[in-house]
Short mmCIF file of C-alpha atoms and ligand atoms in Angstrom, two decimals:
data_model
loop_
_atom_site.label_atom_id
_atom_site.label_comp_id
_atom_site.label_asym_id
_atom_site.label_seq_id
_atom_site.Cartn_x
_atom_site.Cartn_y
_atom_site.Cartn_z
CA MET A 253 90.61 132.32 102.90
CA LYS A 254 90.91 129.83 100.05
CA ILE A 255 90.03 130.34 96.41
CA ILE A 256 89.66 127.24 94.28
CA GLU A 257 89.96 127.99 90.58
CA CYS A 258 88.00 125.49 88.49
CA PRO A 259 89.19 125.22 84.86
CA ARG A 260 87.78 121.69 84.88
CA ASP A 261 84.30 123.01 85.52
CA ALA A 262 84.86 125.74 82.93
CA MET A 263 85.95 123.25 80.26
CA GLN A 264 83.97 120.08 80.87
CA GLY A 265 80.76 121.14 79.15
CA ARG A 266 82.42 122.51 76.00
CA GLU A 267 81.44 120.46 72.98
CA VAL A 268 84.48 121.32 70.89
CA PHE A 269 87.52 119.48 72.22
CA ILE A 270 90.14 121.80 73.66
CA ASP A 271 93.56 120.65 72.58
CA THR A 272 95.60 119.01 75.35
CA ALA A 273 98.49 121.48 74.95
CA ILE A 274 96.08 124.43 75.19
CA LYS A 275 94.44 123.03 78.32
CA ALA A 276 97.87 122.55 79.89
CA ALA A 277 99.06 126.04 78.92
CA TYR A 278 95.97 127.58 80.49
CA ILE A 279 96.24 125.55 83.68
CA ASN A 280 99.97 126.33 83.90
CA GLN A 281 99.11 130.02 83.75
CA LEU A 282 96.51 129.54 86.52
CA LEU A 283 99.16 127.81 88.61
CA ASN A 284 101.19 131.05 88.59
CA VAL A 285 98.41 133.17 90.09
CA GLY A 286 98.50 131.97 93.69
CA PHE A 287 95.16 130.18 94.06
CA ASP A 288 94.99 127.83 97.01
CA THR A 289 93.88 125.01 94.72
CA VAL A 290 93.31 124.44 91.02
CA ASP A 291 90.53 121.97 90.16
CA PHE A 292 92.28 120.98 86.97
CA GLY A 293 90.67 117.82 85.59
CA SER A 294 88.70 114.67 86.16
CA PHE A 295 89.25 110.93 85.96
CA VAL A 296 85.80 109.92 84.81
CA SER A 297 84.27 107.97 81.96
CA PRO A 298 85.21 109.54 78.61
CA LYS A 299 81.70 108.67 77.45
CA ALA A 300 80.19 110.70 80.27
CA MET A 301 82.59 113.64 79.91
CA PRO A 302 84.49 113.48 76.60
CA GLN A 303 86.21 116.85 77.10
CA MET A 304 88.09 115.52 80.12
CA ARG A 305 89.46 112.38 78.51
CA ASP A 306 93.02 113.75 78.42
CA THR A 307 93.38 114.69 82.10
CA ALA A 308 96.37 112.35 82.63
CA GLU A 309 98.17 113.80 79.60
CA VAL A 310 97.41 117.35 80.75
CA LEU A 311 98.91 116.55 84.13
CA ASP A 312 102.15 115.41 82.50
CA LEU A 313 102.47 118.88 80.96
CA LEU A 314 101.94 120.86 84.15
CA ASP A 315 104.76 122.82 85.73
CA LEU A 316 104.09 122.39 89.43
CA PHE A 317 107.56 123.16 90.62
CA HIS A 318 107.03 126.93 90.81
CA SER A 319 103.44 126.85 92.03
CA LYS A 320 102.13 127.05 95.56
CA SER A 321 98.71 125.80 94.43
CA LYS A 322 97.47 122.32 95.19
CA LEU A 323 95.75 120.18 92.56
CA LEU A 324 92.25 118.77 92.78
CA ALA A 325 90.80 116.17 90.41
CA ILE A 326 87.19 115.07 90.24
CA VAL A 327 86.45 111.35 90.34
CA ALA A 328 83.09 109.63 90.11
CA ASN A 329 83.95 106.07 91.09
CA VAL A 330 86.67 103.98 92.75
CA ARG A 331 88.32 103.30 89.40
CA GLY A 332 88.75 107.03 88.79
CA ALA A 333 90.23 107.45 92.27
CA GLU A 334 92.72 104.66 91.61
CA ASP A 335 93.72 106.39 88.38
CA ALA A 336 94.08 109.78 90.10
CA MET A 337 96.12 108.29 92.91
CA GLN A 338 98.75 107.11 90.44
CA PHE A 339 99.82 110.76 90.52
CA GLU A 340 101.52 112.00 93.67
CA GLU A 341 100.93 115.59 92.49
CA ILE A 342 97.18 115.36 93.17
CA ASP A 343 96.38 116.48 96.71
CA TYR A 344 92.59 116.54 96.58
CA LEU A 345 90.08 114.13 95.10
CA GLY A 346 86.62 115.61 94.60
CA PHE A 347 83.48 113.45 94.50
CA PRO A 348 80.05 114.74 93.47
CA LEU A 349 77.47 113.48 95.95
CA SER A 350 73.99 114.92 95.50
CA ILE A 351 70.99 115.72 97.61
CA SER A 352 68.89 115.03 94.52
CA GLU A 353 68.33 111.39 93.56
CA THR A 354 67.71 112.41 89.93
CA PHE A 355 70.93 114.35 89.68
CA GLN A 356 72.94 111.61 91.38
CA GLN A 357 71.69 109.20 88.73
CA ARG A 358 72.31 111.60 85.88
CA ASN A 359 75.77 112.50 87.03
CA THR A 360 77.15 109.18 88.23
CA ASN A 361 74.53 106.55 87.30
CA LYS A 362 74.12 105.68 90.96
CA SER A 363 71.55 106.06 93.70
CA ILE A 364 72.42 108.33 96.61
CA GLN A 365 72.86 105.23 98.78
CA GLU A 366 75.31 103.72 96.29
CA ALA A 367 77.12 107.05 95.99
CA LEU A 368 77.52 107.19 99.78
CA GLU A 369 79.17 103.78 99.62
CA VAL A 370 81.59 105.19 97.05
CA VAL A 371 82.30 108.13 99.38
CA ALA A 372 83.12 105.67 102.19
CA ASN A 373 85.54 103.81 99.90
CA LEU A 374 87.14 107.01 98.62
CA GLN A 375 87.56 108.38 102.14
CA ASN A 376 89.38 105.18 103.17
CA MET A 377 91.56 105.28 100.07
CA CYS A 378 92.45 108.92 100.71
CA GLU A 379 93.35 108.23 104.34
CA VAL A 380 95.63 105.37 103.32
CA LYS A 381 97.30 107.36 100.53
CA GLY A 382 97.59 110.70 102.34
CA ARG A 383 95.14 112.59 100.14
CA THR A 384 92.13 114.67 101.07
CA LEU A 385 88.63 113.91 99.84
CA VAL A 386 86.45 116.89 98.99
CA THR A 387 82.82 115.87 98.82
CA TYR A 388 80.63 118.19 96.78
CA LEU A 389 77.01 118.27 97.85
CA SER A 390 75.47 119.11 94.51
CA MET A 391 71.94 120.49 94.27
CA GLY A 392 72.79 121.63 97.81
CA PHE A 393 70.42 124.60 97.64
CA GLY A 394 67.50 123.10 95.76
CA ASN A 395 66.97 121.23 92.52
CA PRO A 396 64.97 121.68 89.32
CA TYR A 397 63.32 118.24 89.57
CA GLY A 398 60.77 118.99 92.28
CA GLU A 399 62.54 116.70 94.73
CA PRO A 400 62.54 117.38 98.45
CA PHE A 401 65.01 119.97 99.67
CA SER A 402 65.47 121.74 102.97
CA ALA A 403 68.30 123.10 105.07
CA ASP A 404 67.62 120.19 107.46
CA LEU A 405 68.16 117.72 104.64
CA VAL A 406 71.54 119.32 103.90
CA ALA A 407 72.46 119.01 107.59
CA GLU A 408 71.45 115.32 107.48
CA PHE A 409 73.81 114.70 104.54
CA VAL A 410 76.59 116.61 106.27
CA GLY A 411 76.04 114.42 109.35
CA LYS A 412 76.43 111.26 107.23
CA LEU A 413 79.63 112.60 105.68
CA ASP A 414 80.97 113.52 109.11
CA GLU A 415 80.39 109.93 110.24
CA LEU A 416 82.44 108.75 107.26
CA GLY A 417 85.30 111.03 108.29
CA VAL A 418 85.00 113.51 105.41
CA LYS A 419 86.88 116.71 106.28
CA VAL A 420 86.05 119.03 103.35
CA ILE A 421 82.52 119.53 102.03
CA ALA A 422 81.74 121.92 99.20
CA LEU A 423 78.11 122.98 99.32
CA SER A 424 77.21 123.36 95.68
CA ASP A 425 74.47 125.39 94.09
CA THR A 426 74.73 123.39 90.86
CA ILE A 427 72.01 125.31 89.01
CA GLY A 428 72.38 128.71 90.60
CA ALA A 429 69.09 128.44 92.49
CA ALA A 430 70.15 129.71 95.91
CA ASP A 431 69.19 133.05 97.33
CA PRO A 432 71.46 134.82 99.83
CA ALA A 433 69.23 134.10 102.85
CA LEU A 434 69.33 130.37 102.16
CA ILE A 435 73.08 130.41 101.56
CA GLU A 436 73.66 132.14 104.89
CA GLU A 437 71.32 129.79 106.75
CA VAL A 438 72.79 126.60 105.28
CA PHE A 439 76.37 127.67 105.94
CA LYS A 440 75.68 128.99 109.41
CA THR A 441 73.91 125.81 110.52
CA ASN A 442 76.67 123.56 109.30
CA THR A 443 79.77 125.60 110.15
CA GLN A 444 78.47 125.94 113.71
CA ALA A 445 77.49 122.28 114.07
CA TYR A 446 80.72 120.92 112.52
CA PRO A 447 83.58 123.32 113.30
CA GLU A 448 86.19 120.69 112.39
CA ILE A 449 84.86 120.37 108.82
CA GLU A 450 86.00 122.82 106.15
CA PHE A 451 82.96 124.00 104.20
CA GLY A 452 83.34 125.38 100.71
CA GLY A 453 80.93 127.33 98.54
CA HIS A 454 80.61 126.20 94.94
CA PHE A 455 78.09 128.61 93.52
CA HIS A 456 76.80 129.09 90.05
CA SER A 457 75.54 132.56 89.48
CA ARG A 458 74.68 135.24 87.01
CA ALA A 459 77.08 138.17 87.29
CA GLU A 460 74.66 140.49 89.08
CA HIS A 461 74.11 138.08 92.00
CA ILE A 462 77.71 137.09 92.72
CA ALA A 463 78.43 139.70 95.39
CA GLU A 464 75.30 138.98 97.41
CA LYS A 465 75.86 135.22 97.27
CA VAL A 466 79.51 135.40 98.28
CA GLU A 467 78.77 137.85 101.09
CA ALA A 468 75.99 135.57 102.35
CA GLY A 469 78.50 132.70 102.36
CA LEU A 470 80.97 134.85 104.31
CA ARG A 471 78.32 135.70 106.91
CA GLY A 472 77.55 131.99 107.20
CA GLY A 473 81.21 131.22 107.91
CA CYS A 474 82.37 130.04 104.48
CA ARG A 475 86.11 130.62 103.93
CA ARG A 476 86.59 128.49 100.83
CA PHE A 477 85.10 129.62 97.53
CA ASP A 478 85.20 128.06 94.05
CA GLY A 479 85.33 130.26 90.97
CA ALA A 480 86.15 130.14 87.28
CA ILE A 481 87.56 133.03 85.29
CA ASN A 482 84.86 134.86 83.33
CA GLY A 483 82.21 132.70 84.99
CA PHE A 484 82.64 129.98 82.39
CA GLY A 485 81.22 126.55 82.95
CA GLY A 486 78.22 124.91 84.49
CA CYS A 487 77.45 121.26 84.86
CA PRO A 488 76.29 119.73 81.56
CA MET A 489 74.74 116.81 83.47
CA ALA A 490 72.21 119.17 85.07
CA LYS A 491 71.04 119.99 81.52
CA ASP A 492 67.90 122.03 82.14
CA GLU A 493 69.60 125.37 82.49
CA LEU A 494 73.32 125.93 82.49
CA VAL A 495 74.33 128.74 84.81
CA GLY A 496 78.03 129.58 84.80
CA ASN A 497 80.41 129.46 87.74
CA VAL A 498 81.04 132.42 89.97
CA ALA A 499 83.48 134.57 87.99
CA THR A 500 86.81 134.55 89.80
CA GLU A 501 87.50 138.20 89.04
CA ALA A 502 84.21 139.15 90.73
CA LEU A 503 84.89 136.76 93.61
CA ILE A 504 88.29 138.37 94.22
CA GLU A 505 86.72 141.83 94.13
CA VAL A 506 84.08 140.92 96.72
CA LEU A 507 86.55 139.21 99.03
CA GLU A 508 89.01 142.11 98.84
CA LYS A 509 86.20 144.59 99.47
CA ASN A 510 85.41 142.57 102.59
CA GLY A 511 88.97 142.98 103.82
CA TYR A 512 90.62 139.73 102.76
CA ASP A 513 94.18 139.90 101.52
CA LEU A 514 94.33 137.05 99.03
CA GLY A 515 98.01 137.25 98.15
CA MET A 516 97.38 136.84 94.44
CA ASN A 517 99.76 137.85 91.70
CA GLN A 518 97.69 140.44 89.79
CA GLU A 519 99.92 140.40 86.74
CA GLU A 520 99.71 136.64 86.37
CA PHE A 521 95.96 136.83 86.92
CA GLY A 522 95.73 139.39 84.11
CA GLU A 523 97.64 137.00 81.84
CA ALA A 524 95.27 134.19 82.78
CA MET A 525 92.29 136.40 81.90
CA LYS A 526 93.83 137.11 78.49
CA LEU A 527 94.55 133.44 77.86
CA ALA A 528 91.01 132.50 78.90
CA LYS A 529 89.64 134.57 76.01
CA PHE A 530 91.69 132.46 73.62
CA VAL A 531 90.93 129.08 75.24
CA PHE A 532 87.18 129.65 75.48
CA GLN A 533 86.67 131.58 72.23
C1 ACO B 111 78.65 118.65 89.43
C2 ACO B 111 79.85 118.38 88.60
O1 ACO B 111 80.27 119.18 87.81
S1 ACO B 111 80.60 116.84 88.84
C3 ACO B 111 81.62 116.59 87.48
C4 ACO B 111 80.88 116.33 86.23
N1 ACO B 111 80.35 115.00 86.14
C5 ACO B 111 81.08 113.95 85.74
O2 ACO B 111 82.26 114.05 85.46
C6 ACO B 111 80.30 112.68 85.62
C7 ACO B 111 81.16 111.49 85.63
N2 ACO B 111 80.35 110.29 85.49
C8 ACO B 111 80.87 109.16 85.02
O3 ACO B 111 82.05 109.08 84.67
C9 ACO B 111 79.96 107.96 84.90
O4 ACO B 111 78.65 108.33 85.22
C10 ACO B 111 80.39 106.77 85.81
C11 ACO B 111 81.65 106.15 85.27
C12 ACO B 111 80.61 107.23 87.25
C13 ACO B 111 79.30 105.74 85.89
O5 ACO B 111 78.85 105.43 84.60
P1 ACO B 111 78.44 103.91 84.25
O6 ACO B 111 77.95 103.92 82.85
O7 ACO B 111 77.55 103.37 85.30
O8 ACO B 111 79.84 103.21 84.39
P2 ACO B 111 80.27 101.75 84.03
O9 ACO B 111 81.08 101.23 85.14
O10 ACO B 111 79.08 100.91 83.58
O11 ACO B 111 81.22 101.98 82.77
C14 ACO B 111 80.75 102.56 81.56
C15 ACO B 111 81.92 102.86 80.67
O12 ACO B 111 82.73 103.89 81.27
C16 ACO B 111 84.05 103.41 81.50
N3 ACO B 111 84.50 103.95 82.80
C17 ACO B 111 83.92 103.77 84.00
N4 ACO B 111 84.61 104.44 84.93
C18 ACO B 111 85.64 105.03 84.33
C19 ACO B 111 86.70 105.85 84.77
N5 ACO B 111 86.83 106.22 86.04
N6 ACO B 111 87.60 106.28 83.86
C20 ACO B 111 87.48 105.96 82.57
N7 ACO B 111 86.48 105.18 82.08
C21 ACO B 111 85.58 104.72 82.97
C22 ACO B 111 83.93 101.89 81.50
O13 ACO B 111 85.13 101.29 81.11
C23 ACO B 111 82.84 101.66 80.48
O14 ACO B 111 83.38 101.77 79.20
P3 ACO B 111 82.89 100.81 78.00
O15 ACO B 111 81.44 101.14 77.79
O16 ACO B 111 83.77 101.20 76.86
O17 ACO B 111 83.09 99.42 78.48
#
C-alpha cells in the first residue's frame, strides 16, 4: 500500500506566496513521516502557477538523507521535465493528462492529442534517465463542462497510455464528482485489464465522503492513494468549484481500519499536522 502525500497540491492554489523556507520546512517534516512518496513541487510556468515558482530552491533545502520517501514533481511540458531531470533526487515526474478537452486546455494550454504527444516524449525521457512517469488522468470520473465521460472512455485513455509504456496512472477525481460505485467500477475494469500498471487514486472529497471513496477504490484494486494533510488543496485550474484533497489523516484511518499496516511514524505525523496549521493559516 502506498500513500502519496501532496503538499504541492495543497499549496499550489494559495494566493499568498508561502515563503520558500516555510515550504521546505513543511516538506522536510513530511519526509520524516514515512510516506511512500511526497509530491513536493512542480516545474511549470510561473505565470500559470505562481506559488510553485520556487520549486528548485525548495529542493535545495530538503533533507533527503534520512527519508525513505521518494520525490515526485509535476511537469506540464518537455521543458519542465528537462528542468526536473537536472535533479537526481526526483524519482517520479507527474504529468496531468485529462479526459476533458476543456480542462486539458485550461491546465496545459494543449489539446488532448497534443498532451498525448507530450506524454510520449516524457515517457521516453524517463526511460532514458531512469525515472518513472506518473500520468494523472484528470477529470477521470466526470467533468463540470458537460463533456462526454464514461468508464469506457477512461479505459480507452488507459489503453493509449499502456501503448506508450506508461507504468503508473493516477485516476483523478479533480472536482470531487465521483461516487463510490463509479470509483469501484473504473478501478476494477482497469486493474483487471492492465495488471502490470500501477493505478493510483487521486480523489478530491468533502470529509464525510472520504471513507466510502477510499473503500470503493480498495474494492476496485487501488493500492496507491494520494492525500494532503487536512484536506487542503484542489486544482485552481478547474475553477468552478474547488474541492480539497482527501485528508491524509482520514485516509490513514480508513486504510488502517481495513487492515493495512502503513508503517508511519505517528509522532512525526503529529508534528506535520501541527506545522500544517502554521503553513496554511
Ligand atoms: C490537476 C493538477 O493539479 S495539475 C497541476 C496544476 N497545473 C499546472 O501546474 C499547470 C501548468 N501549466 C503550465 O505551466 C502552462 O499551461 C504550460 C507551460 C504547460 C503551457 O502554457 P503556454 O502559455 O502554452 O506556454 P508557452 O510555451 O507559450 O510559454 C508561456 C510562458 O511560460 C514559460 N514557460 C513555459 N514552460 C515553462 C516551464 N516548464 N517552466 C517555467 N516557465 C515555463 C515560457 O517561458 C513563457 O514565458 P514568457 O511569457 O515570459 O515568455
